[in-house]
């Protein structure tokens, strides 16, 4: 017994006094008796009950005594040893039926009882147990609890259900509790279930709510969020044995009720920012689980629908950790944000962790101060608090300082800021925010590592950066580093973070991404600023990974956690075993699991865990998905610095657009990662090196600008015959105008024919952020063969990183099908000769890099010969051989130099060197291989082939060899495909990515390309022999129809964008090729590449129309105007990274475009130059 006395006296006369005394008797707490064991047992099987989990909360020295009783169990039971912690019951001891067994624990004068029901059944069903729960009560905000069961004999199934309470209490806000069962030997099936529950689906399985959990799982996770505070739930674990006998065990879980009936009061009710000392009080709180502790803080306010000021209880800023005092004195507050009103809150926590809360309001006005005055007050007050070791007081001053810097135009709700004068220049505000951040870093050094303390630090940091225009690059870098530090400390200490802290992290990232450090349009932005921006973006990804790891800290498999659209960031992560998260049947993890308003974004890893190097890994994996509304890599978009393109990429991709009226990307930047959850405290993502094109990761992205997935609107087929000879047919393309005049004499020797025109179409491309080159790339990523919808595109990739959708404009493709004339010849008789061996074929793409020059006509011949030699086939077996060259610029060290026979280059130019990548596309059709698989294996060996005979520096790009099987149809009709014509640059050339063919390509530009095509003399010979070869052409009719146009499959084609920039063009350097597949200096996959298997039939007669490069250039330019699919360099339409598709029908909407008459029609010369006609 303790006696406490309090004495009160007058300060001016201590003799005037009085006192009061109270006696407090401290008694020992009750013992806790616990029984672990079966609830149902077979009479032919021995079982045991374990009371060793009984505890003494006071941990008083002395032995715990045990006594087991069973009413009506008979003399066989009474003869057992019943005074040890474990009661062993042999087979045949108890009669069939239900038996109540009681355990009495004794320690000194204290005793405790525990009772369990054991049902004895005939035979030998499985022996099922559930581990006792570790807590008396659980809270809703604990998220989950894991149940663990076990089965002692052969089991066919298991099931969880609910029974009598063990007086274990839980709280509603603990969210989850996991029940764990186990099975000791082979089991046929198991099931976890809930008994008489008011919640239909209390379990979590693979991130989803379910009613039961089966599948031989010894563990089940219960979601606590939906359970009723104060309620008791019984969960049942049922196991089915091989002999069709079942048994079960149960465990009860009690949800804790939070403190209630109280309020929060602030005194005085009106005061001034950074001046008045306020006092917070918690009044009238009631709970049965004492002692209570208190967390005080502020909350955001806003106008409600009724026009009154309301407190947002979901946006809290705690002052610090919980405290035993029900009052908090000496509080400094920021000025009110709406009607000078500040929200106040108190969270009251009971002894089991259940938390009740209440909010209130206080009016906080301002005394007008300049930024200089505000800085001085802030510095003095913060310094005093830090020197006294009062981290909470320092954070209050810093929060109030940031509040004084806000202005009405900066606040998203139009809130007033009176404390800071509007006349102060921006630099002083930037300096004050930098000073506040410095003081916050010092304050964090004396802050305890608790959830409320971490949340309070993050709340102040959000205030520091919430006006992006006042945040300089140094503050961006230091703020990101502080986010990393706080999250790393939370993860290492095991305290994790609560929802308030997670929301503040997301809001801070949103503000930082809008700062000038990520904005390439700013005048200060140069190469070093661009590099710093990319470094910041890498840190952003690290912060997201740490945030996800903190949210899942301590979670079992099957549990997920997320952040729903916190400003710019949406996040969801799921924890699971390698068996459930890898392989062909791997779980598809969706961002919508985290309640994000995004039904499409998802991730699936189809490669096996063995191929990924995880075959022996026994831990868990975390799969993370996150989307950024503001592009972290905005500095990489556009043609250079200070461009509208770069600025536009920073805006809301879903609706705002930029000043040019277009969209640069077709989805939000999406992070997809897999990380180990091995208890090491690391959140670093894995590098999944075992991914292949056959077993990739599948990342589905939600398109922010819909794609047109209606193929019928773009693929047009028409017939030309005697009835419409001379008529002009309009294909009716959505984006372009294409017409064709029926002319049987020119196209089919006077016979009817049909033609198909595949209209140009905007299609998605899959891009990813390549840190090594600081650019977006399409290498190793392709749109899934299953296609895409208007709103969702699935990308199949061989690596993980940050992904985004681009867009590409396909080439228009004209194909003609000749209609055969009737024949009077008899059908050939069957032949006794053996049928020739069937040919097998594959389509091949590959890339070679390292050469200092683009491919020439002789290079194409030599490269084709080298490939023929490597494959061991005949030259005629390699069809439609074509090569494109794309330059890529790399910078040399400052000491490097280059020379030229012409006038010296500027200093910047001397540090550059242009190298070229050659992209080859061709088909191999041969009878030398018995199967397509054998041919594919031989072609795949080209990856290690030596092509130094073509160019000493030429080497195959690793992973660039793509092979797709071809299956010829003997009954198909021939198809004609136009050869892609490179866009013509201002200099009149075909651009840096011009195609070089082996005789099948169309006319090329004056620079960057060459051709093996026949000369003018050969053209006459070919035309003269056309009629004589008609029958021969029909023999290859089927093959040509199927093979002439090859769509992109498995990333069969790639188009590299030119590396020359604006100063290149001014000085006559390489010209950029604008397309819809990449941006800046990035590397992108084209949506499709079309080429012709020309060796099967006649070469394209129209490709020989030009005998010199001048004619070729002119023809290319004419064809571009005719089809309307090319644009001048001055055009602001950037097809490169997927801006909104230009409206070619209404050319006045296309910047830089020349209006065209919808009746315009290509001439025959133009048609020949852009359409490949093969008979």
PDB file of N, CA and C in Angstrom, residues 991-1048:
ATOM      1  N   UNK A 991      16.922  10.957 -94.105  1.00  0.00           N
ATOM      2  CA  UNK A 991      17.042  10.934 -92.651  1.00  0.00           C
ATOM      3  C   UNK A 991      18.053   9.906 -92.204  1.00  0.00           C
ATOM      4  N   UNK A 992      18.263   9.888 -90.886  1.00  0.00           N
ATOM      5  CA  UNK A 992      19.329   9.066 -90.335  1.00  0.00           C
ATOM      6  C   UNK A 992      18.971   7.613 -90.225  1.00  0.00           C
ATOM      7  N   UNK A 993      17.716   7.257 -90.333  1.00  0.00           N
ATOM      8  CA  UNK A 993      17.311   5.870 -90.161  1.00  0.00           C
ATOM      9  C   UNK A 993      16.814   5.294 -91.466  1.00  0.00           C
ATOM     10  N   UNK A 994      17.444   5.612 -92.563  1.00  0.00           N
ATOM     11  CA  UNK A 994      16.979   5.158 -93.864  1.00  0.00           C
ATOM     12  C   UNK A 994      17.212   3.683 -94.047  1.00  0.00           C
ATOM     13  N   UNK A 995      16.350   3.033 -94.862  1.00  0.00           N
ATOM     14  CA  UNK A 995      16.447   1.601 -95.072  1.00  0.00           C
ATOM     15  C   UNK A 995      17.371   1.304 -96.242  1.00  0.00           C
ATOM     16  N   UNK A 996      18.088   0.193 -96.128  1.00  0.00           N
ATOM     17  CA  UNK A 996      18.940  -0.292 -97.212  1.00  0.00           C
ATOM     18  C   UNK A 996      18.499  -1.702 -97.539  1.00  0.00           C
ATOM     19  N   UNK A 997      18.149  -1.968 -98.789  1.00  0.00           N
ATOM     20  CA  UNK A 997      17.629  -3.276 -99.153  1.00  0.00           C
ATOM     21  C   UNK A 997      18.587  -4.042-100.034  1.00  0.00           C
ATOM     22  N   UNK A 998      18.215  -5.294-100.327  1.00  0.00           N
ATOM     23  CA  UNK A 998      19.039  -6.133-101.191  1.00  0.00           C
ATOM     24  C   UNK A 998      18.391  -6.293-102.559  1.00  0.00           C
ATOM     25  N   UNK A 999      17.536  -5.372-102.911  1.00  0.00           N
ATOM     26  CA  UNK A 999      16.869  -5.425-104.197  1.00  0.00           C
ATOM     27  C   UNK A 999      15.390  -5.323-104.091  1.00  0.00           C
ATOM     28  N   UNK A1000      14.869  -5.442-102.860  1.00  0.00           N
ATOM     29  CA  UNK A1000      13.426  -5.395-102.684  1.00  0.00           C
ATOM     30  C   UNK A1000      12.940  -4.084-102.143  1.00  0.00           C
ATOM     31  N   UNK A1001      13.825  -3.233-101.703  1.00  0.00           N
ATOM     32  CA  UNK A1001      13.386  -1.991-101.087  1.00  0.00           C
ATOM     33  C   UNK A1001      12.997  -0.973-102.122  1.00  0.00           C
ATOM     34  N   UNK A1002      12.188   0.007-101.674  1.00  0.00           N
ATOM     35  CA  UNK A1002      11.778   1.093-102.549  1.00  0.00           C
ATOM     36  C   UNK A1002      12.854   2.135-102.639  1.00  0.00           C
ATOM     37  N   UNK A1003      12.546   3.251-103.267  1.00  0.00           N
ATOM     38  CA  UNK A1003      13.498   4.332-103.446  1.00  0.00           C
ATOM     39  C   UNK A1003      13.920   4.881-102.113  1.00  0.00           C
ATOM     40  N   UNK A1004      15.171   5.274-102.014  1.00  0.00           N
ATOM     41  CA  UNK A1004      15.697   5.776-100.758  1.00  0.00           C
ATOM     42  C   UNK A1004      16.110   7.203-100.923  1.00  0.00           C
ATOM     43  N   UNK A1005      16.380   7.856 -99.767  1.00  0.00           N
ATOM     44  CA  UNK A1005      16.753   9.256 -99.750  1.00  0.00           C
ATOM     45  C   UNK A1005      18.177   9.455-100.183  1.00  0.00           C
ATOM     46  N   UNK A1006      18.557  10.706-100.225  1.00  0.00           N
ATOM     47  CA  UNK A1006      19.873  11.062-100.720  1.00  0.00           C
ATOM     48  C   UNK A1006      20.943  10.893 -99.684  1.00  0.00           C
ATOM     49  N   UNK A1007      20.591  10.684 -98.439  1.00  0.00           N
ATOM     50  CA  UNK A1007      21.603  10.475 -97.410  1.00  0.00           C
ATOM     51  C   UNK A1007      21.127   9.406 -96.468  1.00  0.00           C
ATOM     52  N   UNK A1008      22.081   8.707 -95.898  1.00  0.00           N
ATOM     53  CA  UNK A1008      21.756   7.709 -94.883  1.00  0.00           C
ATOM     54  C   UNK A1008      21.307   6.406 -95.438  1.00  0.00           C
ATOM     55  N   UNK A1009      21.232   6.161 -96.742  1.00  0.00           N
ATOM     56  CA  UNK A1009      20.779   4.880 -97.261  1.00  0.00           C
ATOM     57  C   UNK A1009      21.332   4.648 -98.639  1.00  0.00           C
ATOM     58  N   UNK A1010      21.341   3.372 -99.000  1.00  0.00           N
ATOM     59  CA  UNK A1010      21.712   2.974-100.347  1.00  0.00           C
ATOM     60  C   UNK A1010      21.017   1.673-100.646  1.00  0.00           C
ATOM     61  N   UNK A1011      21.116   1.161-101.890  1.00  0.00           N
ATOM     62  CA  UNK A1011      20.330  -0.001-102.269  1.00  0.00           C
ATOM     63  C   UNK A1011      21.073  -0.857-103.245  1.00  0.00           C
ATOM     64  N   UNK A1012      20.767  -2.170-103.220  1.00  0.00           N
ATOM     65  CA  UNK A1012      21.284  -3.094-104.207  1.00  0.00           C
ATOM     66  C   UNK A1012      20.365  -3.180-105.408  1.00  0.00           C
ATOM     67  N   UNK A1013      19.328  -2.385-105.491  1.00  0.00           N
ATOM     68  CA  UNK A1013      18.293  -2.499-106.508  1.00  0.00           C
ATOM     69  C   UNK A1013      18.840  -2.456-107.912  1.00  0.00           C
ATOM     70  N   UNK A1014      18.117  -3.008-108.880  1.00  0.00           N
ATOM     71  CA  UNK A1014      18.574  -3.062-110.259  1.00  0.00           C
ATOM     72  C   UNK A1014      18.605  -1.686-110.890  1.00  0.00           C
ATOM     73  N   UNK A1015      19.385  -1.548-111.973  1.00  0.00           N
ATOM     74  CA  UNK A1015      19.480  -0.265-112.650  1.00  0.00           C
ATOM     75  C   UNK A1015      18.346  -0.130-113.672  1.00  0.00           C
ATOM     76  N   UNK A1016      18.379   0.979-114.439  1.00  0.00           N
ATOM     77  CA  UNK A1016      17.293   1.258-115.378  1.00  0.00           C
ATOM     78  C   UNK A1016      17.214   0.229-116.487  1.00  0.00           C
ATOM     79  N   UNK A1017      18.382  -0.288-116.918  1.00  0.00           N
ATOM     80  CA  UNK A1017      18.372  -1.292-117.989  1.00  0.00           C
ATOM     81  C   UNK A1017      17.662  -2.554-117.536  1.00  0.00           C
ATOM     82  N   UNK A1018      17.938  -2.928-116.320  1.00  0.00           N
ATOM     83  CA  UNK A1018      17.286  -4.130-115.792  1.00  0.00           C
ATOM     84  C   UNK A1018      15.784  -3.941-115.717  1.00  0.00           C
ATOM     85  N   UNK A1019      15.358  -2.718-115.436  1.00  0.00           N
ATOM     86  CA  UNK A1019      13.929  -2.446-115.319  1.00  0.00           C
ATOM     87  C   UNK A1019      13.192  -2.797-116.613  1.00  0.00           C
ATOM     88  N   UNK A1020      13.753  -2.430-117.742  1.00  0.00           N
ATOM     89  CA  UNK A1020      13.092  -2.743-119.009  1.00  0.00           C
ATOM     90  C   UNK A1020      12.968  -4.227-119.234  1.00  0.00           C
ATOM     91  N   UNK A1021      14.022  -4.967-118.872  1.00  0.00           N
ATOM     92  CA  UNK A1021      13.978  -6.414-119.044  1.00  0.00           C
ATOM     93  C   UNK A1021      12.909  -7.043-118.169  1.00  0.00           C
ATOM     94  N   UNK A1022      12.792  -6.517-116.974  1.00  0.00           N
ATOM     95  CA  UNK A1022      11.794  -7.079-116.058  1.00  0.00           C
ATOM     96  C   UNK A1022      10.386  -6.836-116.577  1.00  0.00           C
ATOM     97  N   UNK A1023      10.138  -5.597-117.045  1.00  0.00           N
ATOM     98  CA  UNK A1023       8.801  -5.271-117.552  1.00  0.00           C
ATOM     99  C   UNK A1023       8.461  -6.140-118.755  1.00  0.00           C
ATOM    100  N   UNK A1024       9.463  -6.364-119.638  1.00  0.00           N
ATOM    101  CA  UNK A1024       9.205  -7.158-120.840  1.00  0.00           C
ATOM    102  C   UNK A1024       8.858  -8.595-120.508  1.00  0.00           C
ATOM    103  N   UNK A1025       9.342  -9.093-119.388  1.00  0.00           N
ATOM    104  CA  UNK A1025       9.114 -10.505-119.062  1.00  0.00           C
ATOM    105  C   UNK A1025       7.942 -10.757-118.152  1.00  0.00           C
ATOM    106  N   UNK A1026       7.168  -9.725-117.853  1.00  0.00           N
ATOM    107  CA  UNK A1026       6.097  -9.892-116.867  1.00  0.00           C
ATOM    108  C   UNK A1026       5.071 -10.928-117.306  1.00  0.00           C
ATOM    109  N   UNK A1027       4.547 -10.802-118.556  1.00  0.00           N
ATOM    110  CA  UNK A1027       3.498 -11.706-118.998  1.00  0.00           C
ATOM    111  C   UNK A1027       3.990 -13.143-119.051  1.00  0.00           C
ATOM    112  N   UNK A1028       5.248 -13.328-119.419  1.00  0.00           N
ATOM    113  CA  UNK A1028       5.779 -14.687-119.505  1.00  0.00           C
ATOM    114  C   UNK A1028       5.897 -15.336-118.138  1.00  0.00           C
ATOM    115  N   UNK A1029       5.908 -14.532-117.100  1.00  0.00           N
ATOM    116  CA  UNK A1029       6.127 -15.094-115.761  1.00  0.00           C
ATOM    117  C   UNK A1029       4.842 -15.182-114.951  1.00  0.00           C
ATOM    118  N   UNK A1030       3.690 -14.912-115.572  1.00  0.00           N
ATOM    119  CA  UNK A1030       2.445 -14.921-114.803  1.00  0.00           C
ATOM    120  C   UNK A1030       2.186 -16.289-114.178  1.00  0.00           C
ATOM    121  N   UNK A1031       2.320 -17.358-114.998  1.00  0.00           N
ATOM    122  CA  UNK A1031       2.065 -18.695-114.452  1.00  0.00           C
ATOM    123  C   UNK A1031       3.052 -19.050-113.355  1.00  0.00           C
ATOM    124  N   UNK A1032       4.286 -18.648-113.544  1.00  0.00           N
ATOM    125  CA  UNK A1032       5.273 -18.915-112.491  1.00  0.00           C
ATOM    126  C   UNK A1032       4.920 -18.151-111.218  1.00  0.00           C
ATOM    127  N   UNK A1033       4.392 -16.948-111.425  1.00  0.00           N
ATOM    128  CA  UNK A1033       4.023 -16.159-110.244  1.00  0.00           C
ATOM    129  C   UNK A1033       2.902 -16.817-109.460  1.00  0.00           C
ATOM    130  N   UNK A1034       1.970 -17.449-110.196  1.00  0.00           N
ATOM    131  CA  UNK A1034       0.861 -18.108-109.502  1.00  0.00           C
ATOM    132  C   UNK A1034       1.343 -19.236-108.606  1.00  0.00           C
ATOM    133  N   UNK A1035       2.463 -19.833-108.950  1.00  0.00           N
ATOM    134  CA  UNK A1035       3.003 -20.935-108.130  1.00  0.00           C
ATOM    135  C   UNK A1035       3.406 -20.434-106.748  1.00  0.00           C
ATOM    136  N   UNK A1036       3.831 -19.179-106.688  1.00  0.00           N
ATOM    137  CA  UNK A1036       4.217 -18.638-105.371  1.00  0.00           C
ATOM    138  C   UNK A1036       3.126 -17.737-104.810  1.00  0.00           C
ATOM    139  N   UNK A1037       1.956 -17.827-105.436  1.00  0.00           N
ATOM    140  CA  UNK A1037       0.831 -16.974-105.060  1.00  0.00           C
ATOM    141  C   UNK A1037       0.530 -17.048-103.561  1.00  0.00           C
ATOM    142  N   UNK A1038       0.428 -18.273-103.059  1.00  0.00           N
ATOM    143  CA  UNK A1038       0.045 -18.466-101.661  1.00  0.00           C
ATOM    144  C   UNK A1038       1.125 -17.952-100.720  1.00  0.00           C
ATOM    145  N   UNK A1039       2.330 -18.305-101.015  1.00  0.00           N
ATOM    146  CA  UNK A1039       3.418 -17.930-100.104  1.00  0.00           C
ATOM    147  C   UNK A1039       3.555 -16.412 -99.986  1.00  0.00           C
ATOM    148  N   UNK A1040       3.471 -15.737-101.118  1.00  0.00           N
ATOM    149  CA  UNK A1040       3.655 -14.288-101.093  1.00  0.00           C
ATOM    150  C   UNK A1040       2.541 -13.597-100.322  1.00  0.00           C
ATOM    151  N   UNK A1041       1.327 -14.095-100.461  1.00  0.00           N
ATOM    152  CA  UNK A1041       0.195 -13.463 -99.753  1.00  0.00           C
ATOM    153  C   UNK A1041       0.404 -13.492 -98.253  1.00  0.00           C
ATOM    154  N   UNK A1042       0.895 -14.607 -97.756  1.00  0.00           N
ATOM    155  CA  UNK A1042       1.037 -14.759 -96.311  1.00  0.00           C
ATOM    156  C   UNK A1042       2.263 -14.040 -95.765  1.00  0.00           C
ATOM    157  N   UNK A1043       3.293 -13.968 -96.589  1.00  0.00           N
ATOM    158  CA  UNK A1043       4.577 -13.521 -96.062  1.00  0.00           C
ATOM    159  C   UNK A1043       4.952 -12.112 -96.424  1.00  0.00           C
ATOM    160  N   UNK A1044       4.199 -11.489 -97.360  1.00  0.00           N
ATOM    161  CA  UNK A1044       4.634 -10.186 -97.849  1.00  0.00           C
ATOM    162  C   UNK A1044       4.639  -9.130 -96.761  1.00  0.00           C
ATOM    163  N   UNK A1045       3.650  -9.160 -95.909  1.00  0.00           N
ATOM    164  CA  UNK A1045       3.580  -8.164 -94.849  1.00  0.00           C
ATOM    165  C   UNK A1045       3.769  -8.861 -93.513  1.00  0.00           C
ATOM    166  N   UNK A1046       4.787  -8.476 -92.814  1.00  0.00           N
ATOM    167  CA  UNK A1046       5.090  -9.107 -91.534  1.00  0.00           C
ATOM    168  C   UNK A1046       4.837  -8.104 -90.433  1.00  0.00           C
ATOM    169  N   UNK A1047       3.875  -8.382 -89.614  1.00  0.00           N
ATOM    170  CA  UNK A1047       3.582  -7.482 -88.510  1.00  0.00           C
ATOM    171  C   UNK A1047       4.621  -7.675 -87.414  1.00  0.00           C
ATOM    172  N   UNK A1048       4.662  -6.712 -86.541  1.00  0.00           N
ATOM    173  CA  UNK A1048       5.602  -6.806 -85.424  1.00  0.00           C
ATOM    174  C   UNK A1048       5.198  -7.936 -84.489  1.00  0.00           C
TER     175      UNK A1048
END
